[in-house]
Amino acid sequence: MTGVGQDAAPGWYPDPAGAPGMVRWWSGTEWSDVMMPAGPGVEVHRVAARPAGHEPAAPEVPPAPAGRRSHARLWVAAGAVLVLLVAAVVAVLGTGPDGDDASATALDPGIAPVPAPGEPFPPGTVRIIDEVAGISYPYLGEGWSEFDLGRQLETTATAGQYFTTQEATPDGGIFISQCTSGPVAEGYGWAGPSTLQSTVTTLAASVRANYYPGPNTIEVRRDEPRTVDGRPAHLLEFQLSWDVEGYDASGERAALLLVDVGRPAPALLYVSIPNTHAELYGVIDRVITDVDVL
């Protein structure tokens, strides 16, 4: 426990290390090693001033894996990003409704969460540019590493970001939360925009069979046509549940967004969050509403 009282309610709080525009999850006993930008889907708890000498220690965040993939680039315009993020912090986290300084670091569990800001991501948020798939989307911040785990079966190349939620699973692998993309591989039924729904349904069946413990059950949350940056798309979001010994998670929420980008293969965006990190479910809607076609 680092500088936070035992009675502090679990939730998102301004990063105790002072990262501009970022929030970090407090479990009730410790800080998470994952940060993300403040925005819709994230209720940010207000904080109150703390007596001098009691600032919380900065949480330790593991370094990103050394391996990188060449087909995805994190575009960081350092000066512009810093200026814009600082401006976003002033607007989003600068002061509470009563003029309280929201940059203070002590948590007051008696104060209700503040509604999330209106913008999906602060201006200047770094984006992942997947040139092979033809889309871009926001980088989710510290704790998320560039995807370097190889190509997924459903795409001909895989870009994006992830973090490990379980180091060792019964099958000898790892369990991850991810936000990845790539051009859809052949064999999933793509034959143009009229097949968006049928193709994403086939892709979801493949994902379910290949990456999750079984047996499992599925609850479809959204199955709907969309428009992404003026291009036709289809979203399929679902909740999986299982009861399999050896897994920390007993379920996962996932969304597959298939976008006709005007190329021979559509672009697939795949976002998945296990229920061990349910506080991050809001990431799904925030990302899929902030996808651009290149």
Tab-separated table of C-alpha atoms in Angstrom:
chain	number	residue	atom	x	y	z
A	1	MET	CA	0.000	0.000	0.000
A	2	THR	CA	1.496	3.341	-1.041
A	3	GLY	CA	0.182	6.408	0.703
A	4	VAL	CA	-3.537	5.582	0.463
A	5	GLY	CA	-5.850	4.984	3.430
A	6	GLN	CA	-7.412	1.549	4.026
A	7	ASP	CA	-10.908	3.058	3.675
A	8	ALA	CA	-10.362	4.518	0.204
A	9	ALA	CA	-12.964	3.119	-2.185
A	10	PRO	CA	-11.779	1.184	-5.241
A	11	GLY	CA	-11.916	3.232	-8.406
A	12	TRP	CA	-10.089	5.441	-10.894
A	13	TYR	CA	-8.079	8.339	-9.466
A	14	PRO	CA	-5.687	10.891	-10.965
A	15	ASP	CA	-2.307	9.191	-11.334
A	16	PRO	CA	-0.454	9.520	-7.991
A	17	ALA	CA	2.810	10.050	-9.878
A	18	GLY	CA	1.277	13.104	-11.564
A	19	ALA	CA	1.147	11.893	-15.188
A	20	PRO	CA	-0.853	14.588	-17.043
A	21	GLY	CA	-4.380	13.577	-18.052
A	22	MET	CA	-3.952	9.986	-16.835
A	23	VAL	CA	-5.871	7.982	-14.241
A	24	ARG	CA	-4.802	4.850	-12.384
A	25	TRP	CA	-6.942	2.114	-10.769
A	26	TRP	CA	-6.946	1.807	-6.953
A	27	SER	CA	-8.161	-1.678	-5.903
A	28	GLY	CA	-8.806	-0.724	-2.288
A	29	THR	CA	-5.406	-2.067	-1.189
A	30	GLU	CA	-2.965	-1.210	-3.979
A	31	TRP	CA	-2.451	0.683	-7.226
A	32	SER	CA	-2.800	-1.118	-10.555
A	33	ASP	CA	0.177	-1.006	-12.930
A	34	VAL	CA	-2.136	0.081	-15.776
A	35	MET	CA	-2.953	3.699	-16.535
A	36	MET	CA	-5.295	5.178	-19.136
A	37	PRO	CA	-6.460	8.636	-20.255
A	38	ALA	CA	-9.458	10.062	-18.415
A	39	GLY	CA	-12.610	10.033	-20.542
A	40	PRO	CA	-16.056	8.512	-21.118
A	41	GLY	CA	-16.491	5.132	-19.488
A	42	VAL	CA	-14.172	6.149	-16.647
A	43	GLU	CA	-15.560	7.659	-13.443
A	44	VAL	CA	-12.715	9.632	-11.900
A	45	HIS	CA	-12.853	9.956	-8.112
A	46	ARG	CA	-12.029	13.357	-6.728
A	47	VAL	CA	-9.172	13.725	-4.307
A	48	ALA	CA	-8.616	16.029	-1.357
A	49	ALA	CA	-5.528	17.838	-0.118
A	50	ARG	CA	-3.174	15.827	2.130
A	51	PRO	CA	-0.933	17.192	4.887
A	52	ALA	CA	2.642	17.852	3.809
A	53	GLY	CA	4.974	14.885	4.076
A	54	HIS	CA	2.344	12.275	3.182
A	55	GLU	CA	2.499	12.189	-0.596
A	56	PRO	CA	1.977	8.674	-1.975
A	57	ALA	CA	4.913	6.949	-3.570
A	58	ALA	CA	4.749	6.563	-7.327
A	59	PRO	CA	3.524	3.067	-8.232
A	60	GLU	CA	6.028	0.750	-9.880
A	61	VAL	CA	5.174	0.018	-13.494
A	62	PRO	CA	6.917	-2.875	-15.251
A	63	PRO	CA	8.814	-1.895	-18.391
A	64	ALA	CA	7.348	-2.749	-21.786
A	65	PRO	CA	8.680	-5.901	-23.454
A	66	ALA	CA	11.732	-5.340	-25.611
A	67	GLY	CA	10.266	-6.934	-28.728
A	68	ARG	CA	8.526	-4.659	-31.255
A	69	ARG	CA	6.687	-5.262	-34.496
A	70	SER	CA	7.601	-3.210	-37.557
A	71	HIS	CA	4.129	-2.983	-39.114
A	72	ALA	CA	2.697	-0.742	-36.367
A	73	ARG	CA	4.040	2.649	-35.285
A	74	LEU	CA	3.263	4.720	-32.193
A	75	TRP	CA	3.341	8.285	-33.491
A	76	VAL	CA	4.584	10.539	-30.723
A	77	ALA	CA	4.864	14.238	-31.487
A	78	ALA	CA	6.430	14.891	-28.139
A	79	GLY	CA	6.120	18.642	-27.851
A	80	ALA	CA	2.616	18.886	-29.258
A	81	VAL	CA	1.367	15.934	-27.245
A	82	LEU	CA	2.723	17.370	-24.009
A	83	VAL	CA	1.180	20.781	-24.604
A	84	LEU	CA	-2.190	19.338	-25.573
A	85	LEU	CA	-2.265	16.856	-22.709
A	86	VAL	CA	-1.460	19.594	-20.210
A	87	ALA	CA	-4.327	21.616	-21.645
A	88	ALA	CA	-6.600	18.597	-21.336
A	89	VAL	CA	-5.581	18.093	-17.716
A	90	VAL	CA	-6.464	21.693	-16.886
A	91	ALA	CA	-9.891	21.219	-18.451
A	92	VAL	CA	-10.561	17.712	-17.132
A	93	LEU	CA	-8.852	17.343	-13.789
A	94	GLY	CA	-7.841	20.878	-12.854
A	95	THR	CA	-10.530	21.832	-10.337
A	96	GLY	CA	-13.580	20.287	-8.765
A	97	PRO	CA	-16.992	21.951	-8.823
A	98	ASP	CA	-16.217	23.795	-5.576
A	99	GLY	CA	-12.810	25.006	-6.730
A	100	ASP	CA	-10.944	22.164	-4.999
A	101	ASP	CA	-7.494	21.364	-6.403
A	102	ALA	CA	-8.003	18.022	-8.186
A	103	SER	CA	-4.264	17.474	-8.560
A	104	ALA	CA	-3.878	16.723	-4.838
A	105	THR	CA	-2.983	13.129	-4.124
A	106	ALA	CA	-4.823	11.958	-1.002
A	107	LEU	CA	-8.042	10.004	-1.491
A	108	ASP	CA	-11.253	10.931	0.275
A	109	PRO	CA	-13.608	7.911	0.171
A	110	GLY	CA	-16.516	10.069	1.279
A	111	ILE	CA	-16.628	12.042	-1.982
A	112	ALA	CA	-18.734	10.681	-4.836
A	113	PRO	CA	-17.152	10.004	-8.247
A	114	VAL	CA	-17.094	12.869	-10.705
A	115	PRO	CA	-18.808	12.191	-14.079
A	116	ALA	CA	-16.397	11.350	-16.878
A	117	PRO	CA	-15.343	14.129	-19.274
A	118	GLY	CA	-17.162	14.497	-22.569
A	119	GLU	CA	-14.295	13.885	-25.000
A	120	PRO	CA	-13.361	10.234	-25.696
A	121	PHE	CA	-9.619	10.927	-25.371
A	122	PRO	CA	-7.693	14.096	-24.570
A	123	PRO	CA	-6.561	16.104	-27.617
A	124	GLY	CA	-3.132	14.951	-28.761
A	125	THR	CA	-3.509	11.381	-27.489
A	126	VAL	CA	-0.916	9.138	-29.145
A	127	ARG	CA	-2.422	6.851	-31.785
A	128	ILE	CA	-1.491	3.438	-33.124
A	129	ILE	CA	-1.202	3.644	-36.901
A	130	ASP	CA	-1.862	0.244	-38.472
A	131	GLU	CA	-0.897	0.967	-42.060
A	132	VAL	CA	-1.317	-2.653	-43.142
A	133	ALA	CA	-4.956	-2.810	-41.985
A	134	GLY	CA	-5.715	0.799	-42.917
A	135	ILE	CA	-6.965	2.104	-39.557
A	136	SER	CA	-5.714	4.000	-36.515
A	137	TYR	CA	-6.935	4.114	-32.916
A	138	PRO	CA	-5.786	5.495	-29.534
A	139	TYR	CA	-2.858	4.166	-27.557
A	140	LEU	CA	-4.214	3.453	-24.082
A	141	GLY	CA	-1.235	4.616	-22.075
A	142	GLU	CA	1.338	3.369	-19.610
A	143	GLY	CA	1.129	-0.322	-18.789
A	144	TRP	CA	-0.039	-1.224	-22.304
A	145	SER	CA	2.762	-2.622	-24.482
A	146	GLU	CA	2.993	-2.736	-28.266
A	147	PHE	CA	1.683	-6.118	-29.424
A	148	ASP	CA	4.644	-8.430	-30.062
A	149	LEU	CA	3.116	-11.881	-29.569
A	150	GLY	CA	2.981	-12.904	-33.221
A	151	ARG	CA	0.204	-12.927	-35.793
A	152	GLN	CA	-3.295	-13.951	-34.769
A	153	LEU	CA	-5.074	-16.556	-36.860
A	154	GLU	CA	-7.815	-14.210	-38.049
A	155	THR	CA	-5.526	-11.577	-39.576
A	156	THR	CA	-2.623	-11.595	-42.017
A	157	ALA	CA	-0.682	-9.251	-39.707
A	158	THR	CA	-1.378	-8.072	-36.168
A	159	ALA	CA	-0.687	-4.664	-34.640
A	160	GLY	CA	-1.838	-3.038	-31.425
A	161	GLN	CA	-1.351	-3.147	-27.680
A	162	TYR	CA	-1.798	-5.505	-24.744
A	163	PHE	CA	-0.926	-6.238	-21.137
A	164	THR	CA	-0.628	-9.575	-19.357
A	165	THR	CA	-3.356	-10.392	-16.819
A	166	GLN	CA	-2.124	-13.909	-15.904
A	167	GLU	CA	1.457	-15.051	-16.336
A	168	ALA	CA	0.803	-18.803	-16.557
A	169	THR	CA	-2.398	-20.550	-17.663
A	170	PRO	CA	-3.115	-24.300	-17.527
A	171	ASP	CA	-2.243	-24.654	-21.225
A	172	GLY	CA	1.203	-23.156	-20.635
A	173	GLY	CA	0.473	-19.740	-22.135
A	174	ILE	CA	-0.391	-16.312	-20.784
A	175	PHE	CA	-3.733	-14.535	-20.520
A	176	ILE	CA	-3.900	-10.990	-21.844
A	177	SER	CA	-6.082	-7.963	-22.294
A	178	GLN	CA	-5.683	-6.634	-25.802
A	179	CYS	CA	-6.592	-4.020	-28.363
A	180	THR	CA	-5.292	-5.265	-31.702
A	181	SER	CA	-5.943	-4.901	-35.405
A	182	GLY	CA	-5.079	-6.329	-38.792
A	183	PRO	CA	-6.355	-7.168	-42.281
A	184	VAL	CA	-8.726	-10.137	-42.208
A	185	ALA	CA	-7.231	-13.376	-43.531
A	186	GLU	CA	-8.929	-15.426	-46.236
A	187	GLY	CA	-11.442	-18.072	-45.255
A	188	TYR	CA	-13.822	-16.022	-43.114
A	189	GLY	CA	-16.404	-15.298	-45.823
A	190	TRP	CA	-15.499	-11.758	-46.874
A	191	ALA	CA	-17.101	-10.860	-50.214
A	192	GLY	CA	-17.652	-7.123	-49.869
A	193	PRO	CA	-19.669	-4.761	-47.626
A	194	SER	CA	-22.828	-6.896	-47.813
A	195	THR	CA	-20.967	-9.631	-45.876
A	196	LEU	CA	-19.747	-7.457	-42.988
A	197	GLN	CA	-22.117	-9.030	-40.452
A	198	SER	CA	-21.627	-12.638	-41.546
A	199	THR	CA	-17.842	-12.215	-41.681
A	200	VAL	CA	-17.525	-10.668	-38.227
A	201	THR	CA	-19.795	-13.423	-36.839
A	202	THR	CA	-17.458	-16.054	-38.297
A	203	LEU	CA	-14.443	-14.189	-36.911
A	204	ALA	CA	-16.024	-14.090	-33.448
A	205	ALA	CA	-16.595	-17.846	-33.554
A	206	SER	CA	-12.925	-18.328	-34.430
A	207	VAL	CA	-11.746	-16.044	-31.637
A	208	ARG	CA	-13.977	-17.837	-29.142
A	209	ALA	CA	-12.685	-21.259	-30.162
A	210	ASN	CA	-8.998	-20.345	-30.315
A	211	TYR	CA	-8.298	-18.005	-27.406
A	212	TYR	CA	-10.604	-18.885	-24.519
A	213	PRO	CA	-10.967	-21.792	-22.103
A	214	GLY	CA	-13.874	-24.124	-22.685
A	215	PRO	CA	-16.548	-24.962	-22.269
A	216	ASN	CA	-17.830	-21.399	-22.198
A	217	THR	CA	-21.104	-19.593	-22.736
A	218	ILE	CA	-21.671	-16.447	-24.770
A	219	GLU	CA	-24.003	-13.486	-24.326
A	220	VAL	CA	-24.170	-11.129	-27.307
A	221	ARG	CA	-24.326	-7.528	-26.116
A	222	ARG	CA	-24.308	-5.682	-29.455
A	223	ASP	CA	-24.614	-6.878	-33.043
A	224	GLU	CA	-25.065	-3.768	-35.136
A	225	PRO	CA	-24.037	-1.997	-38.339
A	226	ARG	CA	-21.956	1.133	-37.897
A	227	THR	CA	-20.146	3.768	-39.898
A	228	VAL	CA	-16.466	4.351	-39.167
A	229	ASP	CA	-14.962	7.502	-40.618
A	230	GLY	CA	-17.530	7.378	-43.411
A	231	ARG	CA	-16.937	3.689	-44.206
A	232	PRO	CA	-19.397	0.816	-43.579
A	233	ALA	CA	-18.607	-1.369	-40.582
A	234	HIS	CA	-20.188	-3.892	-38.233
A	235	LEU	CA	-19.715	-4.300	-34.477
A	236	LEU	CA	-20.154	-7.546	-32.552
A	237	GLU	CA	-19.659	-7.270	-28.787
A	238	PHE	CA	-20.115	-10.232	-26.446
A	239	GLN	CA	-19.510	-11.519	-22.935
A	240	LEU	CA	-17.983	-14.963	-22.450
A	241	SER	CA	-18.239	-16.926	-19.186
A	242	TRP	CA	-16.518	-20.123	-18.072
A	243	ASP	CA	-15.723	-22.132	-14.959
A	244	VAL	CA	-12.346	-23.684	-15.663
A	245	GLU	CA	-9.808	-24.444	-12.946
A	246	GLY	CA	-6.483	-22.672	-13.175
A	247	TYR	CA	-7.693	-19.442	-14.780
A	248	ASP	CA	-7.784	-16.234	-12.763
A	249	ALA	CA	-10.598	-14.908	-14.961
A	250	SER	CA	-14.004	-16.552	-15.216
A	251	GLY	CA	-15.106	-14.477	-18.175
A	252	GLU	CA	-14.210	-11.788	-20.658
A	253	ARG	CA	-15.888	-8.955	-22.525
A	254	ALA	CA	-14.797	-8.602	-26.132
A	255	ALA	CA	-15.706	-6.582	-29.199
A	256	LEU	CA	-14.883	-7.159	-32.851
A	257	LEU	CA	-15.248	-4.172	-35.154
A	258	LEU	CA	-14.989	-5.023	-38.850
A	259	VAL	CA	-14.435	-2.052	-41.186
A	260	ASP	CA	-14.604	-1.971	-44.963
A	261	VAL	CA	-11.579	0.251	-45.598
A	262	GLY	CA	-11.852	0.067	-49.386
A	263	ARG	CA	-9.108	-2.518	-49.726
A	264	PRO	CA	-9.261	-6.202	-50.744
A	265	ALA	CA	-9.382	-7.205	-47.050
A	266	PRO	CA	-11.425	-5.430	-44.366
A	267	ALA	CA	-9.778	-4.231	-41.150
A	268	LEU	CA	-10.528	-6.039	-37.895
A	269	LEU	CA	-10.231	-4.286	-34.526
A	270	TYR	CA	-10.361	-6.746	-31.607
A	271	VAL	CA	-10.668	-5.441	-28.030
A	272	SER	CA	-10.867	-7.853	-25.094
A	273	ILE	CA	-10.919	-7.301	-21.313
A	274	PRO	CA	-11.060	-10.236	-18.825
A	275	ASN	CA	-13.321	-9.833	-15.808
A	276	THR	CA	-10.283	-9.706	-13.501
A	277	HIS	CA	-9.946	-6.172	-14.898
A	278	ALA	CA	-13.624	-5.283	-15.279
A	279	GLU	CA	-12.798	-1.704	-14.307
A	280	LEU	CA	-11.426	-1.387	-17.861
A	281	TYR	CA	-14.643	-2.394	-19.660
A	282	GLY	CA	-15.206	1.259	-20.550
A	283	VAL	CA	-12.124	1.081	-22.788
A	284	ILE	CA	-14.080	-0.944	-25.349
A	285	ASP	CA	-16.614	1.721	-26.246
A	286	ARG	CA	-14.049	4.512	-26.035
A	287	VAL	CA	-11.744	2.831	-28.549
A	288	ILE	CA	-14.333	1.677	-31.077
A	289	THR	CA	-15.822	5.186	-31.245
A	290	ASP	CA	-12.390	6.682	-31.967
A	291	VAL	CA	-11.241	4.626	-34.971
A	292	ASP	CA	-10.077	6.416	-38.105
A	293	VAL	CA	-9.643	5.011	-41.605
A	294	LEU	CA	-6.276	5.890	-43.120
